[in-house]
Amino acid sequence: MSLPLRRRAIHALAGFAAVVLFSPRLASAPPDTFDELYAKGKRVNDSMTTLTARFSETTTSTLLTKPLVARGHVAVERPSRVVLRYTDPDSRTVLIEGDRMTVVWPSRSVHQVTDIATTQKRIQKYFINGTADDLRQEFTIEDRSTGGDRPNAYFVTLLPKRKQIRETLVRLDLWVDRTSLLLDTMKMTFANGDTKTMTFTDLVRNAPLEPGTFALDR
């Protein structure tokens, strides 16, 4: 799988997490089914303007002798600005603004700009304006009330139906905290067997963002 394709897949999933699952805490009981989770997330989605969090990203691959672990910070500003700043093991930035994604990786002399308009339209169609049934047109959804070794998490698996997507991504696993309804962990399994797992901590909603949060020259 080419690097641009993987980045587009990661962006689509990050967009899904930010738009649908990064939601303020609800006063009602935790959801028991994916439809309830989806509906409650959408009802409160408009109340979120910003989000910041720390993340750790673990990559496994047949090309690696051991998993590669990276860490950093993510900031989201609705409706369409996201920046991931990797700090360890080396510095790099992934900036999403509207239909454009920019990747800056100084140690590898990378400065790449990608048009992600198609991905953004898909997110808009299925994750913002759509319903749980609309999402099932794209994915087979398997949900469980508990997340295995994460007993306080709601666990859902999305299996892409479209061949074009399966050529890149074959499985998406999500763990959502049952109390806060915030995304805890997201695991992507790619067609070549590689995996990427992102775990989020220290989430802060609707706080003012620092000036220059989305600047590439920080």
mmCIF file of C-alpha atoms in Angstrom, residues 6-141:
data_model
loop_
_atom_site.group_PDB
_atom_site.id
_atom_site.type_symbol
_atom_site.label_atom_id
_atom_site.label_comp_id
_atom_site.label_asym_id
_atom_site.label_seq_id
_atom_site.Cartn_x
_atom_site.Cartn_y
_atom_site.Cartn_z
ATOM 1 C CA ARG A 6 -2.404 4.903 4.080
ATOM 2 C CA ARG A 7 -2.378 8.518 5.143
ATOM 3 C CA ARG A 8 -5.775 9.048 3.559
ATOM 4 C CA ALA A 9 -7.131 6.021 5.415
ATOM 5 C CA ILE A 10 -5.705 7.273 8.713
ATOM 6 C CA HIS A 11 -7.160 10.708 8.082
ATOM 7 C CA ALA A 12 -10.606 9.293 7.333
ATOM 8 C CA LEU A 13 -10.586 7.319 10.568
ATOM 9 C CA ALA A 14 -9.268 10.228 12.600
ATOM 10 C CA GLY A 15 -12.035 12.327 11.122
ATOM 11 C CA PHE A 16 -14.576 9.690 12.099
ATOM 12 C CA ALA A 17 -13.274 9.658 15.651
ATOM 13 C CA ALA A 18 -13.242 13.438 15.953
ATOM 14 C CA VAL A 19 -16.640 13.985 14.376
ATOM 15 C CA VAL A 20 -18.648 11.099 15.807
ATOM 16 C CA LEU A 21 -17.015 9.821 18.980
ATOM 17 C CA PHE A 22 -15.259 12.784 20.582
ATOM 18 C CA SER A 23 -18.458 13.902 22.303
ATOM 19 C CA PRO A 24 -19.236 15.654 25.591
ATOM 20 C CA ARG A 25 -20.322 13.517 28.497
ATOM 21 C CA LEU A 26 -23.993 12.593 28.448
ATOM 22 C CA ALA A 27 -26.321 12.621 31.426
ATOM 23 C CA SER A 28 -28.239 9.585 30.206
ATOM 24 C CA ALA A 29 -27.181 5.970 30.579
ATOM 25 C CA PRO A 30 -24.304 4.607 28.461
ATOM 26 C CA PRO A 31 -25.412 3.108 25.138
ATOM 27 C CA ASP A 32 -26.001 -0.615 24.734
ATOM 28 C CA THR A 33 -25.852 -0.782 20.933
ATOM 29 C CA PHE A 34 -23.927 0.891 18.156
ATOM 30 C CA ASP A 35 -27.090 2.642 16.961
ATOM 31 C CA GLU A 36 -27.513 4.260 20.379
ATOM 32 C CA LEU A 37 -23.844 5.230 20.509
ATOM 33 C CA TYR A 38 -24.028 6.746 17.037
ATOM 34 C CA ALA A 39 -27.269 8.614 17.716
ATOM 35 C CA LYS A 40 -26.119 10.056 21.053
ATOM 36 C CA GLY A 41 -22.775 11.088 19.603
ATOM 37 C CA LYS A 42 -24.478 12.936 16.762
ATOM 38 C CA ARG A 43 -26.956 14.715 19.051
ATOM 39 C CA VAL A 44 -24.197 16.298 21.123
ATOM 40 C CA ASN A 45 -21.653 16.717 18.339
ATOM 41 C CA ASP A 46 -22.496 20.341 17.622
ATOM 42 C CA SER A 47 -21.648 21.355 21.179
ATOM 43 C CA MET A 48 -17.947 20.694 20.658
ATOM 44 C CA THR A 49 -15.784 23.398 19.135
ATOM 45 C CA THR A 50 -12.264 22.298 20.088
ATOM 46 C CA LEU A 51 -10.475 19.265 21.495
ATOM 47 C CA THR A 52 -6.921 18.541 22.571
ATOM 48 C CA ALA A 53 -5.348 15.263 23.691
ATOM 49 C CA ARG A 54 -2.138 13.330 24.024
ATOM 50 C CA PHE A 55 -1.733 10.205 21.934
ATOM 51 C CA SER A 56 0.516 7.208 21.595
ATOM 52 C CA GLU A 57 0.736 5.394 18.263
ATOM 53 C CA THR A 58 1.998 1.821 17.972
ATOM 54 C CA THR A 59 2.840 0.436 14.543
ATOM 55 C CA THR A 60 3.479 -3.234 13.791
ATOM 56 C CA SER A 61 4.824 -4.487 10.480
ATOM 57 C CA THR A 62 6.612 -7.462 8.998
ATOM 58 C CA LEU A 63 9.316 -4.947 8.071
ATOM 59 C CA LEU A 64 9.906 -4.080 11.740
ATOM 60 C CA THR A 65 11.748 -6.279 14.225
ATOM 61 C CA LYS A 66 9.661 -4.786 17.042
ATOM 62 C CA PRO A 67 6.679 -2.437 17.242
ATOM 63 C CA LEU A 68 7.413 1.228 16.626
ATOM 64 C CA VAL A 69 5.938 3.541 19.256
ATOM 65 C CA ALA A 70 5.444 7.258 18.612
ATOM 66 C CA ARG A 71 3.901 9.908 20.851
ATOM 67 C CA GLY A 72 2.557 13.384 20.476
ATOM 68 C CA HIS A 73 -0.374 15.793 20.779
ATOM 69 C CA VAL A 74 -3.504 16.288 18.697
ATOM 70 C CA ALA A 75 -5.684 19.386 18.422
ATOM 71 C CA VAL A 76 -9.060 19.639 16.687
ATOM 72 C CA GLU A 77 -10.948 22.795 15.749
ATOM 73 C CA ARG A 78 -14.370 22.280 14.269
ATOM 74 C CA PRO A 79 -15.368 21.974 11.546
ATOM 75 C CA SER A 80 -12.286 20.848 9.626
ATOM 76 C CA ARG A 81 -8.923 21.593 11.238
ATOM 77 C CA VAL A 82 -6.833 18.849 12.815
ATOM 78 C CA VAL A 83 -3.145 18.822 13.670
ATOM 79 C CA LEU A 84 -1.116 15.884 14.952
ATOM 80 C CA ARG A 85 2.298 16.864 16.294
ATOM 81 C CA TYR A 86 4.591 13.912 16.847
ATOM 82 C CA THR A 87 7.308 14.525 19.418
ATOM 83 C CA ASP A 88 8.857 11.096 19.953
ATOM 84 C CA PRO A 89 10.920 9.369 18.607
ATOM 85 C CA ASP A 90 11.302 12.306 16.185
ATOM 86 C CA SER A 91 9.385 15.416 15.230
ATOM 87 C CA ARG A 92 6.795 15.504 12.464
ATOM 88 C CA THR A 93 3.491 17.257 11.815
ATOM 89 C CA VAL A 94 0.304 16.203 10.034
ATOM 90 C CA LEU A 95 -1.993 19.173 9.390
ATOM 91 C CA ILE A 96 -5.505 18.872 7.958
ATOM 92 C CA GLU A 97 -7.251 22.050 6.843
ATOM 93 C CA GLY A 98 -10.408 21.566 4.828
ATOM 94 C CA ASP A 99 -9.620 19.516 1.724
ATOM 95 C CA ARG A 100 -5.855 19.685 2.121
ATOM 96 C CA MET A 101 -3.489 17.583 4.213
ATOM 97 C CA THR A 102 0.127 18.628 4.750
ATOM 98 C CA VAL A 103 2.804 16.321 6.145
ATOM 99 C CA VAL A 104 6.080 17.833 7.347
ATOM 100 C CA TRP A 105 8.767 15.381 8.481
ATOM 101 C CA PRO A 106 12.100 17.221 8.785
ATOM 102 C CA SER A 107 14.307 14.207 9.545
ATOM 103 C CA ARG A 108 13.166 12.605 6.273
ATOM 104 C CA SER A 109 13.101 15.852 4.262
ATOM 105 C CA VAL A 110 9.361 15.373 3.637
ATOM 106 C CA HIS A 111 6.982 18.239 2.881
ATOM 107 C CA GLN A 112 3.972 16.727 1.142
ATOM 108 C CA VAL A 113 0.595 18.296 0.370
ATOM 109 C CA THR A 114 -2.297 15.981 -0.554
ATOM 110 C CA ASP A 115 -5.799 16.739 -1.828
ATOM 111 C CA ILE A 116 -8.222 14.858 0.437
ATOM 112 C CA ALA A 117 -11.470 16.292 -0.928
ATOM 113 C CA THR A 118 -12.873 12.843 -1.739
ATOM 114 C CA THR A 119 -12.179 11.591 1.774
ATOM 115 C CA GLN A 120 -13.725 14.703 3.289
ATOM 116 C CA LYS A 121 -16.887 14.257 1.231
ATOM 117 C CA ARG A 122 -17.172 10.668 2.426
ATOM 118 C CA ILE A 123 -16.804 11.761 6.052
ATOM 119 C CA GLN A 124 -19.454 14.429 5.515
ATOM 120 C CA LYS A 125 -21.834 11.950 3.890
ATOM 121 C CA TYR A 126 -21.562 9.054 6.313
ATOM 122 C CA PHE A 127 -20.352 10.535 9.609
ATOM 123 C CA ILE A 128 -21.901 14.009 9.754
ATOM 124 C CA ASN A 129 -25.062 14.082 7.671
ATOM 125 C CA GLY A 130 -25.784 10.356 7.654
ATOM 126 C CA THR A 131 -27.269 7.764 9.984
ATOM 127 C CA ALA A 132 -26.093 4.473 11.442
ATOM 128 C CA ASP A 133 -27.888 2.725 8.577
ATOM 129 C CA ASP A 134 -26.015 4.875 6.062
ATOM 130 C CA LEU A 135 -22.755 3.824 7.686
ATOM 131 C CA ARG A 136 -23.751 0.177 7.304
ATOM 132 C CA GLN A 137 -23.736 0.687 3.552
ATOM 133 C CA GLU A 138 -19.955 1.096 3.807
ATOM 134 C CA PHE A 139 -19.127 -1.168 6.771
ATOM 135 C CA THR A 140 -20.215 -4.384 8.427
ATOM 136 C CA ILE A 141 -20.513 -3.350 12.069
#
